Amino acid sequence: MKKINFDSKIIFALTLLFIYIILFEYILPINKLLPKPSILLESLIVIWQDYNLILAISITTSVVYLSLFISYFVSRSVAILLIRIEFESPSVLEKLKIFQYFPAFFFAIIFVYWFGNNLIYEFLFTTIFSSIALCIIYVKEFKNINKIYLLVAKNLGLSANQIYSKVAIKSLQPNIFTSMRKIHYQVWILAMIYEFIAGINGFGGIYKDALSYSDFSGLFAIALIIAILILLGSSGITFIHKKLFFWINDKN
Amino acid sequence: MIKINCISKAFEHADGISSLILKDISFVINDNKIYSLVGPSGAGKTLLLKIICGFNQADSGRIEKDSKNKILYIPSAPSTFPWLSVEENILFGLDKNNFGNIRELIKLVELDGYEKHYPHNASIGFRFRISLARTLANNPSLICIDDSFNDLNEVPKFELIMLLRKISKIKKIPILLAATNVIDSILLSDVVFLMSKNPGEIVKTYQIDLPVERSKEIITENRFLDLKEIIEKDLNSIQFLQK
C-alpha cells in the first residue's frame, strides 16, 4: 500500500515536471511567472560559483542543525522544570501564551538590531527559538501523557525528579520527534530570515544578493537546493525518530 | 500481616454534594494467600487498592503495616514502559545491587528468551507478565492487582491465573485482586470479599475451600459450581437492590 502511495507521488511529480517543461520551455518561454527550464538548469550549475553556495550551505546547515541538536538537550532539562510548574500550578505558563501572537520575524529583527550582523547571534537566535518551541511541545504533550506510567514509577519508589526525567520526558520523545520535523522547517525559515535581514553569509544572504541582481532563475535554483536540503534534514529526523523513538505510548 | 482498618472515603461533587464511596472497609491480609475484591463496577475496588497502595488518602481508618512493607500496584491497563526492553522494564527503578535474581524471575514469569524484546506491540498477557516480574523484583509485601484480566481471552487468562497462584505459593507473597468476574476470582483466590456499591462495603466474605493446586477442570467440579452460584447470586441481589 505504501509503495503504491510512493509511486503515485513520483508520477504526480513527473507529471508536474512534464507540464512545466512543455509550458515554460516551448509555449511561454518568456514570462515573469517561472523561469525557462533550460535556464533554470543552467542556473543550478552556475550559482555554485556565482554565490559561493558551498559556504552558504555550510553556514546555514550548521546553524540550523547545531541549533536543533543543542536545543534538543537544553529543552529536555528545561522541560522537567516547566512540566513541574505546569503540573503544580497550571495557570502560570498559560500567561506566557501572549508571546505566541508576536511574529518570530519581529524577534529576528530585534536580534539584528541588538547584536548586529554576526553569525554567532544568528546561531543564538535559532537555538533560543527552537528551545522555546520544543519546551512548548513538552508542556503541551505532557497533558496527554499516560498517567499510569507516572503512577507505576511512583509506586516503584522513584523520586519526583526521577519520575519526570526517566518516565515523563522519555515517554514524550516520539511526540517531540513528530513535532521536530515542523520545528526543523521553522528553524530553516528563521535562519534564512535572519541572514536576509542581517545580510550575512548563508542562504538568506544569497537570496538578498539574488534579489538585488534580479536573478530570476537564480532565485528558483537556490529554492530547489534549499528544498532538497530540508527534505534530507526531514528524512534524517524521521530516521532518528523511527530508530530511537520507535514505540507508541499507551493511551490514557 | 497487613490490616485494613475501617477505611472510609467520600468525594465531593462539583455541586457540593458529597457521596460516600467506601464505608468502613476492614480485613486482614496474611502471607501466602490470594484475596479478591468482587463487586459491581463503581463499587470502589480500584479506589480501595489505591488507598492501600498510598496513592489516595482515606478520610478515616488506616492501613496497619510494618514500615518496611512494600505494597506494589499493577494497574488494569498495561503499565510496562514501551521504550524499555523486557529486561530493562523488570530492572526499572532497582539499585544495581539488587539485580541478582532477575534471570530467575524472568524464568518464573515464563519470559525467558524474550529479555531483549520491546513490549510496545506485545499482547496484554505478555505485558502483564513483565509488570508482574517488575513487581516481584522489588520484593513486595503485598501485590495489588487491578482487574487486569478483563480484556484477555480465556486461554491466556487461565494461564495467568495459574501463574499468579504458582508465584504466590513459591514467593509466599499475598495478592489482593480487584475483579468483576466471579469465575476468575474463585479460580485465583483463597478468600473472596463481596463488595456492594454506593457506598462500597464488604458485605460478605467467602473462604474458597478448593484444592491449592488448581487446574482448568476445576470449573466443572461441583464445589466450584456451588461457590460460583452462591457468589453470583449474592452479587446479583446486590445489583438488583441498588437499582
Short mmCIF file of C-alpha atoms in Angstrom, two decimals:
data_model
loop_
_atom_site.label_atom_id
_atom_site.label_comp_id
_atom_site.label_asym_id
_atom_site.label_seq_id
_atom_site.Cartn_x
_atom_site.Cartn_y
_atom_site.Cartn_z
CA MET A 1 0.00 0.00 0.00
CA LYS A 2 2.84 2.38 0.91
CA LYS A 3 4.63 1.53 -2.37
CA ILE A 4 1.53 2.50 -4.37
CA ASN A 5 1.40 5.77 -2.45
CA PHE A 6 5.09 6.44 -3.11
CA ASP A 7 4.71 5.56 -6.81
CA SER A 8 1.72 7.86 -7.16
CA LYS A 9 3.76 10.72 -5.63
CA ILE A 10 6.54 10.16 -8.19
CA ILE A 11 4.03 10.01 -11.04
CA PHE A 12 2.46 13.25 -9.80
CA ALA A 13 5.87 14.98 -9.58
CA LEU A 14 6.87 13.76 -13.03
CA THR A 15 3.56 14.96 -14.49
CA LEU A 16 4.11 18.43 -12.99
CA LEU A 17 7.66 18.45 -14.34
CA PHE A 18 6.42 17.46 -17.79
CA ILE A 19 3.76 20.21 -17.81
CA TYR A 20 6.36 22.73 -16.57
CA ILE A 21 8.82 21.81 -19.34
CA ILE A 22 6.20 21.89 -22.10
CA LEU A 23 4.57 25.10 -20.87
CA PHE A 24 7.61 27.21 -19.98
CA GLU A 25 10.21 25.84 -22.41
CA TYR A 26 8.05 25.85 -25.55
CA ILE A 27 4.73 27.65 -25.07
CA LEU A 28 5.60 30.53 -22.67
CA PRO A 29 9.41 30.80 -22.73
CA ILE A 30 9.39 34.50 -21.79
CA ASN A 31 7.35 35.25 -18.68
CA LYS A 32 7.67 36.56 -15.13
CA LEU A 33 5.99 33.59 -13.51
CA LEU A 34 8.51 30.75 -13.77
CA PRO A 35 11.96 30.58 -15.39
CA LYS A 36 12.59 28.67 -18.60
CA PRO A 37 13.61 25.07 -17.64
CA SER A 38 16.84 25.18 -19.66
CA ILE A 39 17.88 28.46 -17.98
CA LEU A 40 16.98 27.04 -14.56
CA LEU A 41 19.18 24.04 -15.28
CA GLU A 42 22.00 26.36 -16.28
CA SER A 43 21.49 28.42 -13.10
CA LEU A 44 21.67 25.29 -10.98
CA ILE A 45 25.22 24.86 -12.22
CA VAL A 46 26.46 28.47 -12.16
CA ILE A 47 25.04 29.51 -8.77
CA TRP A 48 27.63 27.33 -7.03
CA GLN A 49 30.33 29.75 -8.12
CA ASP A 50 28.36 32.96 -8.52
CA TYR A 51 27.02 32.91 -4.98
CA ASN A 52 29.61 30.80 -3.15
CA LEU A 53 26.97 28.21 -2.45
CA ILE A 54 29.25 25.77 -0.59
CA LEU A 55 29.90 28.42 2.07
CA ALA A 56 26.17 29.23 2.29
CA ILE A 57 25.26 25.55 2.67
CA SER A 58 27.92 25.09 5.37
CA ILE A 59 26.79 28.15 7.31
CA THR A 60 23.00 27.73 7.17
CA THR A 61 23.00 23.96 7.72
CA SER A 62 25.48 24.31 10.62
CA VAL A 63 23.32 26.99 12.21
CA VAL A 64 20.09 25.00 11.73
CA TYR A 65 21.27 21.55 12.79
CA LEU A 66 23.58 22.68 15.60
CA SER A 67 20.70 24.77 17.00
CA LEU A 68 18.34 21.81 16.81
CA PHE A 69 20.90 19.50 18.40
CA ILE A 70 21.67 21.84 21.29
CA SER A 71 18.05 22.89 21.82
CA TYR A 72 17.01 19.22 21.98
CA PHE A 73 19.20 18.71 25.04
CA VAL A 74 18.54 22.16 26.54
CA SER A 75 14.77 21.69 26.23
CA ARG A 76 14.95 18.26 27.90
CA SER A 77 16.41 19.84 31.03
CA VAL A 78 14.25 22.96 30.99
CA ALA A 79 11.12 20.91 30.24
CA ILE A 80 11.47 18.99 33.53
CA LEU A 81 11.22 22.29 35.39
CA LEU A 82 8.39 23.60 33.19
CA ILE A 83 6.40 20.38 33.47
CA ARG A 84 6.68 20.54 37.25
CA ILE A 85 5.48 24.15 37.24
CA GLU A 86 2.65 23.23 34.88
CA PHE A 87 1.73 20.23 37.00
CA GLU A 88 1.77 22.13 40.28
CA SER A 89 0.34 25.49 39.14
CA PRO A 90 -1.24 25.02 35.71
CA SER A 91 -2.06 28.68 35.07
CA VAL A 92 1.50 30.06 35.24
CA LEU A 93 2.59 29.01 31.75
CA GLU A 94 -0.82 29.90 30.35
CA LYS A 95 0.04 33.57 30.92
CA LEU A 96 3.14 33.30 28.73
CA LYS A 97 0.96 32.36 25.76
CA ILE A 98 0.63 36.07 24.98
CA PHE A 99 4.02 35.83 23.23
CA GLN A 100 2.72 33.38 20.64
CA TYR A 101 0.99 36.24 18.82
CA PHE A 102 4.28 38.06 18.17
CA PRO A 103 5.69 37.07 14.78
CA ALA A 104 9.03 35.28 15.00
CA PHE A 105 10.13 37.62 12.22
CA PHE A 106 9.94 40.51 14.72
CA PHE A 107 12.33 38.75 17.11
CA ALA A 108 14.77 38.21 14.24
CA ILE A 109 14.75 41.96 13.50
CA ILE A 110 15.20 42.80 17.18
CA PHE A 111 18.15 40.40 17.41
CA VAL A 112 19.80 42.00 14.40
CA TYR A 113 19.08 45.43 15.91
CA TRP A 114 20.57 44.47 19.27
CA PHE A 115 23.56 42.43 18.19
CA GLY A 116 24.23 43.36 14.56
CA ASN A 117 25.02 41.07 11.68
CA ASN A 118 27.00 38.38 13.42
CA LEU A 119 26.81 34.64 12.76
CA ILE A 120 27.09 33.80 16.47
CA TYR A 121 23.91 35.76 17.18
CA GLU A 122 22.11 34.08 14.31
CA PHE A 123 23.02 30.77 15.91
CA LEU A 124 21.94 32.07 19.33
CA PHE A 125 18.64 33.30 17.89
CA THR A 126 17.74 29.98 16.21
CA THR A 127 18.83 28.00 19.29
CA ILE A 128 16.63 30.11 21.58
CA PHE A 129 13.72 29.83 19.17
CA SER A 130 13.96 26.03 18.76
CA SER A 131 14.49 25.51 22.52
CA ILE A 132 11.36 27.52 23.31
CA ALA A 133 9.39 25.72 20.59
CA LEU A 134 10.46 22.32 21.95
CA CYS A 135 9.67 23.33 25.55
CA ILE A 136 6.17 24.38 24.48
CA ILE A 137 5.69 20.97 22.83
CA TYR A 138 6.86 19.22 26.02
CA VAL A 139 4.39 21.14 28.19
CA LYS A 140 1.57 20.65 25.70
CA GLU A 141 2.20 16.93 25.26
CA PHE A 142 2.60 16.36 29.00
CA LYS A 143 -1.13 16.99 29.39
CA ASN A 144 -1.80 13.85 27.32
CA ILE A 145 0.82 11.67 28.97
CA ASN A 146 -0.28 8.23 30.13
CA LYS A 147 -0.71 8.77 33.88
CA ILE A 148 -0.32 5.03 34.51
CA TYR A 149 3.41 5.34 33.72
CA LEU A 150 3.80 8.03 36.36
CA LEU A 151 1.72 6.11 38.89
CA VAL A 152 3.76 2.94 38.45
CA ALA A 153 7.05 4.82 38.68
CA LYS A 154 5.87 6.49 41.89
CA ASN A 155 4.77 3.12 43.27
CA LEU A 156 8.20 1.66 42.48
CA GLY A 157 9.72 4.32 44.72
CA LEU A 158 11.16 6.80 42.22
CA SER A 159 11.60 10.40 43.35
CA ALA A 160 9.66 13.20 41.65
CA ASN A 161 12.74 14.25 39.67
CA GLN A 162 13.38 10.69 38.54
CA ILE A 163 9.74 10.30 37.51
CA TYR A 164 9.97 13.42 35.34
CA SER A 165 13.33 12.63 33.79
CA LYS A 166 13.15 8.83 33.43
CA VAL A 167 9.46 8.47 32.65
CA ALA A 168 7.69 11.69 31.63
CA ILE A 169 10.39 13.17 29.37
CA LYS A 170 11.28 9.76 27.96
CA SER A 171 7.70 8.82 27.09
CA LEU A 172 7.25 12.16 25.28
CA GLN A 173 10.14 11.58 22.87
CA PRO A 174 8.06 10.14 19.99
CA ASN A 175 5.73 13.18 20.17
CA ILE A 176 8.74 15.52 20.36
CA PHE A 177 10.21 13.97 17.24
CA THR A 178 6.89 14.23 15.42
CA SER A 179 6.93 17.98 16.15
CA MET A 180 10.67 18.21 15.49
CA ARG A 181 10.07 17.98 11.71
CA LYS A 182 7.85 21.06 11.88
CA ILE A 183 10.30 22.93 14.14
CA HIS A 184 13.15 21.93 11.80
CA TYR A 185 11.32 23.61 8.94
CA GLN A 186 10.61 26.72 11.03
CA VAL A 187 14.27 26.99 12.10
CA TRP A 188 15.33 26.84 8.45
CA ILE A 189 12.97 29.71 7.62
CA LEU A 190 14.08 31.77 10.62
CA ALA A 191 17.78 31.23 9.93
CA MET A 192 17.25 32.46 6.37
CA ILE A 193 15.17 35.42 7.54
CA TYR A 194 17.94 36.38 9.95
CA GLU A 195 20.59 36.06 7.24
CA PHE A 196 18.39 38.03 4.83
CA ILE A 197 17.82 40.88 7.30
CA ALA A 198 21.42 40.95 8.52
CA GLY A 199 22.81 40.39 5.03
CA ILE A 200 25.28 37.81 6.30
CA ASN A 201 26.57 34.68 4.60
CA GLY A 202 24.13 31.82 4.24
CA PHE A 203 21.08 31.16 2.09
CA GLY A 204 19.29 34.27 3.37
CA GLY A 205 22.27 36.42 2.34
CA ILE A 206 22.36 34.74 -1.08
CA TYR A 207 18.68 35.48 -1.55
CA LYS A 208 19.32 39.12 -0.77
CA ASP A 209 22.06 39.19 -3.42
CA ALA A 210 19.97 37.28 -6.00
CA LEU A 211 17.12 39.70 -5.46
CA SER A 212 19.36 42.74 -5.86
CA TYR A 213 20.80 41.26 -9.12
CA SER A 214 17.21 40.43 -10.26
CA ASP A 215 18.49 36.90 -10.91
CA PHE A 216 15.10 35.34 -11.62
CA SER A 217 16.29 31.82 -12.42
CA GLY A 218 18.85 32.01 -9.59
CA LEU A 219 16.05 32.54 -7.04
CA PHE A 220 14.39 29.35 -8.22
CA ALA A 221 17.62 27.37 -8.40
CA ILE A 222 18.51 28.32 -4.81
CA ALA A 223 14.99 27.39 -3.68
CA LEU A 224 15.40 23.97 -5.28
CA ILE A 225 18.67 23.36 -3.44
CA ILE A 226 17.15 24.52 -0.13
CA ALA A 227 14.14 22.25 -0.69
CA ILE A 228 16.45 19.28 -1.24
CA LEU A 229 18.41 20.12 1.93
CA ILE A 230 15.21 20.49 4.00
CA LEU A 231 13.92 17.21 2.58
CA LEU A 232 17.18 15.48 3.52
CA GLY A 233 17.09 17.00 7.02
CA SER A 234 13.48 15.99 7.48
CA SER A 235 14.28 12.44 6.33
CA GLY A 236 17.15 12.34 8.82
CA ILE A 237 14.82 13.36 11.64
CA THR A 238 12.31 10.71 10.54
CA PHE A 239 15.11 8.14 10.53
CA ILE A 240 16.19 9.05 14.08
CA HIS A 241 12.55 9.01 15.18
CA LYS A 242 11.99 5.50 13.80
CA LYS A 243 15.32 4.18 15.02
CA LEU A 244 15.48 5.61 18.54
CA PHE A 245 11.93 6.57 19.48
CA PHE A 246 10.08 3.75 17.77
CA TRP A 247 7.42 2.98 20.36
CA ILE A 248 3.78 4.01 20.61
CA ASN A 249 2.68 5.08 24.07
CA ASP A 250 -0.41 3.50 25.57
CA LYS A 251 -3.43 5.76 25.63
CA ASN A 252 -4.68 7.14 28.93
CA MET B 1 0.40 -9.11 58.10
CA ILE B 2 -1.36 -6.05 56.72
CA LYS B 3 -4.51 -4.80 58.43
CA ILE B 4 -7.06 -2.67 56.61
CA ASN B 5 -8.92 -0.88 59.36
CA CYS B 6 -12.27 0.89 58.87
CA ILE B 7 -11.35 2.67 55.63
CA SER B 8 -13.91 5.25 54.50
CA LYS B 9 -13.71 7.72 51.67
CA ALA B 10 -16.13 10.29 50.31
CA PHE B 11 -15.91 12.52 47.25
CA GLU B 12 -17.40 15.91 46.85
CA HIS B 13 -19.08 16.62 43.51
CA ALA B 14 -18.90 19.93 41.69
CA ASP B 15 -22.37 20.85 43.00
CA GLY B 16 -21.12 20.49 46.59
CA ILE B 17 -22.95 17.23 47.31
CA SER B 18 -20.72 14.65 48.94
CA SER B 19 -21.09 10.94 48.24
CA LEU B 20 -19.63 8.14 50.30
CA ILE B 21 -17.63 5.80 48.05
CA LEU B 22 -16.08 3.47 50.64
CA LYS B 23 -17.58 2.73 54.04
CA ASP B 24 -15.79 1.04 56.95
CA ILE B 25 -13.75 -1.41 54.92
CA SER B 26 -11.85 -3.78 57.20
CA PHE B 27 -9.98 -7.00 56.55
CA VAL B 28 -6.67 -8.64 57.27
CA ILE B 29 -4.14 -9.86 54.73
CA ASN B 30 -1.97 -12.78 55.73
CA ASP B 31 1.02 -14.29 53.99
CA ASN B 32 0.71 -16.70 51.15
CA LYS B 33 -2.95 -16.11 50.36
CA ILE B 34 -4.77 -14.59 47.44
CA TYR B 35 -7.69 -12.28 48.13
CA SER B 36 -10.24 -10.94 45.68
CA LEU B 37 -12.48 -7.92 45.97
CA VAL B 38 -15.52 -8.73 43.85
CA GLY B 39 -18.24 -6.22 43.24
CA PRO B 40 -20.19 -4.33 40.64
CA SER B 41 -18.48 -1.70 38.57
CA GLY B 42 -18.23 1.54 40.61
CA ALA B 43 -18.09 -0.25 43.98
CA GLY B 44 -14.78 1.48 44.76
CA LYS B 45 -12.48 -1.53 44.32
CA THR B 46 -9.82 0.42 42.43
CA LEU B 47 -10.05 3.31 44.87
CA LEU B 48 -9.58 0.91 47.77
CA LEU B 49 -6.49 -0.58 46.11
CA LYS B 50 -5.12 2.91 45.51
CA ILE B 51 -5.69 3.82 49.16
CA ILE B 52 -3.92 0.64 50.26
CA CYS B 53 -1.01 1.45 47.90
CA GLY B 54 -0.82 5.02 49.21
CA PHE B 55 -1.88 6.88 46.04
CA ASN B 56 -5.05 8.20 47.67
CA GLN B 57 -5.77 9.16 51.25
CA ALA B 58 -8.68 7.71 53.19
CA ASP B 59 -10.96 10.13 55.05
CA SER B 60 -10.93 7.82 58.04
CA GLY B 61 -9.45 4.48 59.01
CA ARG B 62 -5.89 3.31 58.47
CA ILE B 63 -3.66 0.70 56.94
CA GLU B 64 -1.67 -1.06 59.63
CA LYS B 65 1.59 -2.39 58.30
CA ASP B 66 5.26 -2.57 59.04
CA SER B 67 7.18 0.43 57.69
CA LYS B 68 9.37 -1.99 55.70
CA ASN B 69 6.34 -3.43 53.94
CA LYS B 70 6.20 -2.52 50.27
CA ILE B 71 2.77 -2.62 48.68
CA LEU B 72 3.02 -2.63 44.90
CA TYR B 73 0.30 -1.99 42.39
CA ILE B 74 -0.37 -3.49 38.96
CA PRO B 75 -2.96 -1.32 37.14
CA SER B 76 -5.70 -2.71 34.92
CA ALA B 77 -4.22 -1.07 31.83
CA PRO B 78 -0.81 -2.22 30.55
CA SER B 79 1.86 -0.45 32.56
CA THR B 80 5.11 -1.62 31.02
CA PHE B 81 7.29 1.17 29.67
CA PRO B 82 7.27 0.74 25.88
CA TRP B 83 10.71 2.29 25.43
CA LEU B 84 12.39 -0.33 27.61
CA SER B 85 13.08 -3.96 26.78
CA VAL B 86 11.59 -6.76 28.89
CA GLU B 87 14.75 -6.96 30.99
CA GLU B 88 15.06 -3.18 31.38
CA ASN B 89 11.43 -2.97 32.41
CA ILE B 90 11.96 -5.55 35.13
CA LEU B 91 15.10 -3.78 36.36
CA PHE B 92 13.42 -0.36 36.27
CA GLY B 93 13.85 1.57 39.50
CA LEU B 94 16.09 -1.03 41.10
CA ASP B 95 19.52 -0.39 42.58
CA LYS B 96 22.32 -2.15 40.74
CA ASN B 97 22.96 -4.16 43.92
CA ASN B 98 19.51 -5.75 43.64
CA PHE B 99 19.89 -7.11 40.11
CA GLY B 100 20.68 -10.59 41.44
CA ASN B 101 17.65 -12.76 40.86
CA ILE B 102 16.44 -11.30 37.57
CA ARG B 103 17.14 -14.43 35.50
CA GLU B 104 15.16 -16.50 37.98
CA LEU B 105 12.26 -14.01 37.86
CA ILE B 106 12.18 -13.96 34.07
CA LYS B 107 12.03 -17.74 34.11
CA LEU B 108 9.33 -17.70 36.78
CA VAL B 109 7.01 -15.49 34.72
CA GLU B 110 7.87 -17.61 31.66
CA LEU B 111 9.50 -14.82 29.67
CA ASP B 112 12.89 -16.48 29.17
CA GLY B 113 14.11 -15.90 25.65
CA TYR B 114 12.27 -12.57 25.44
CA GLU B 115 14.67 -10.50 27.58
CA LYS B 116 15.64 -8.15 24.75
CA HIS B 117 12.15 -7.80 23.27
CA TYR B 118 10.32 -4.48 23.41
CA PRO B 119 6.78 -4.75 24.75
CA HIS B 120 5.02 -1.93 22.87
CA ASN B 121 3.41 -4.25 20.33
CA ALA B 122 3.08 -7.26 22.63
CA SER B 123 -0.14 -8.81 23.94
CA ILE B 124 -1.76 -7.73 27.21
CA GLY B 125 -0.83 -11.07 28.77
CA PHE B 126 2.82 -10.69 27.81
CA ARG B 127 2.89 -7.18 29.24
CA PHE B 128 1.18 -8.34 32.42
CA ARG B 129 3.96 -10.90 32.93
CA ILE B 130 6.54 -8.11 32.64
CA SER B 131 4.66 -5.96 35.16
CA LEU B 132 4.45 -8.94 37.47
CA ALA B 133 8.18 -9.68 37.21
CA ARG B 134 8.99 -5.99 37.77
CA THR B 135 6.78 -6.00 40.86
CA LEU B 136 8.40 -9.19 42.18
CA ALA B 137 11.90 -7.76 41.58
CA ASN B 138 11.05 -5.07 44.14
CA ASN B 139 10.31 -7.65 46.86
CA PRO B 140 6.77 -6.56 47.73
CA SER B 141 4.91 -7.50 50.91
CA LEU B 142 1.63 -7.33 49.03
CA ILE B 143 0.76 -7.14 45.34
CA CYS B 144 -2.44 -5.27 44.48
CA ILE B 145 -3.76 -6.17 41.04
CA ASP B 146 -6.48 -4.08 39.49
CA ASP B 147 -8.87 -6.02 37.22
CA SER B 148 -6.16 -6.90 34.71
CA PHE B 149 -7.79 -9.95 33.12
CA ASN B 150 -10.90 -8.41 31.61
CA ASP B 151 -9.50 -7.87 28.13
CA LEU B 152 -7.82 -11.26 27.93
CA ASN B 153 -9.03 -14.33 26.04
CA GLU B 154 -9.87 -17.46 28.03
CA VAL B 155 -6.61 -19.37 27.45
CA PRO B 156 -4.10 -16.61 28.34
CA LYS B 157 -6.35 -15.53 31.21
CA PHE B 158 -6.33 -19.03 32.71
CA GLU B 159 -2.55 -19.29 32.23
CA LEU B 160 -2.04 -16.01 34.08
CA ILE B 161 -4.35 -17.02 36.91
CA MET B 162 -2.41 -20.25 37.36
CA LEU B 163 0.87 -18.32 37.14
CA LEU B 164 -0.27 -15.96 39.90
CA ARG B 165 -1.21 -18.91 42.11
CA LYS B 166 2.16 -20.53 41.50
CA ILE B 167 4.06 -17.31 42.25
CA SER B 168 2.07 -16.60 45.38
CA LYS B 169 2.92 -20.04 46.72
CA ILE B 170 6.59 -20.03 45.70
CA LYS B 171 7.34 -16.47 46.80
CA LYS B 172 4.92 -16.50 49.74
CA ILE B 173 3.60 -13.09 48.74
CA PRO B 174 -0.06 -12.27 49.32
CA ILE B 175 -2.05 -10.87 46.41
CA LEU B 176 -5.10 -8.63 46.51
CA LEU B 177 -7.09 -8.57 43.30
CA ALA B 178 -9.93 -6.26 42.30
CA ALA B 179 -12.24 -8.17 39.97
CA THR B 180 -15.64 -8.03 38.34
CA ASN B 181 -15.58 -11.61 37.08
CA VAL B 182 -16.70 -14.16 39.69
CA ILE B 183 -15.20 -17.20 37.91
CA ASP B 184 -11.73 -15.59 37.72
CA SER B 185 -11.92 -14.64 41.39
CA ILE B 186 -12.84 -18.15 42.54
CA LEU B 187 -10.20 -19.75 40.32
CA LEU B 188 -7.49 -17.47 41.62
CA SER B 189 -8.36 -16.74 45.22
CA ASP B 190 -8.32 -18.28 48.64
CA VAL B 191 -10.66 -15.62 50.02
CA VAL B 192 -13.28 -13.55 48.18
CA PHE B 193 -14.71 -10.32 49.58
CA LEU B 194 -18.02 -9.30 48.08
CA MET B 195 -18.49 -5.54 47.84
CA SER B 196 -21.65 -3.52 47.49
CA LYS B 197 -21.94 -0.21 45.72
CA ASN B 198 -22.98 3.27 46.95
CA PRO B 199 -21.35 3.04 49.40
CA GLY B 200 -18.72 0.37 48.75
CA GLU B 201 -18.79 -2.01 51.68
CA ILE B 202 -17.63 -5.55 52.23
CA VAL B 203 -20.93 -7.36 52.64
CA LYS B 204 -19.74 -10.94 52.66
CA THR B 205 -16.55 -12.98 52.86
CA TYR B 206 -16.17 -16.41 51.24
CA GLN B 207 -13.43 -18.90 52.06
CA ILE B 208 -12.63 -20.67 48.79
CA ASP B 209 -12.11 -24.21 50.01
CA LEU B 210 -10.90 -25.58 46.70
CA PRO B 211 -7.64 -27.55 46.40
CA VAL B 212 -4.47 -25.47 46.46
CA GLU B 213 -3.34 -26.98 43.16
CA ARG B 214 -5.98 -25.99 40.62
CA SER B 215 -6.43 -27.00 37.02
CA LYS B 216 -8.87 -25.94 34.34
CA GLU B 217 -11.07 -28.97 35.07
CA ILE B 218 -11.90 -27.49 38.46
CA ILE B 219 -14.52 -25.23 36.89
CA THR B 220 -16.69 -28.26 36.16
CA GLU B 221 -16.43 -29.64 39.71
CA ASN B 222 -19.45 -29.39 42.00
CA ARG B 223 -17.77 -27.36 44.73
CA PHE B 224 -16.60 -24.75 42.22
CA LEU B 225 -20.05 -24.55 40.65
CA ASP B 226 -21.66 -24.20 44.11
CA LEU B 227 -19.33 -21.35 45.05
CA LYS B 228 -19.91 -19.67 41.72
CA GLU B 229 -23.67 -19.94 42.14
CA ILE B 230 -23.62 -18.57 45.69
CA ILE B 231 -21.36 -15.60 44.89
CA GLU B 232 -23.13 -14.74 41.65
CA LYS B 233 -26.50 -14.92 43.39
CA ASP B 234 -25.30 -12.57 46.13
CA LEU B 235 -23.74 -10.23 43.58
CA ASN B 236 -26.92 -10.17 41.52
CA SER B 237 -29.06 -9.43 44.56
CA ILE B 238 -26.73 -6.50 45.46
CA GLN B 239 -27.05 -5.15 41.93
CA PHE B 240 -30.83 -5.67 42.00
CA LEU B 241 -31.24 -3.91 45.33
CA GLN B 242 -29.17 -0.98 44.14
CA LYS B 243 -31.26 -0.49 41.03
#
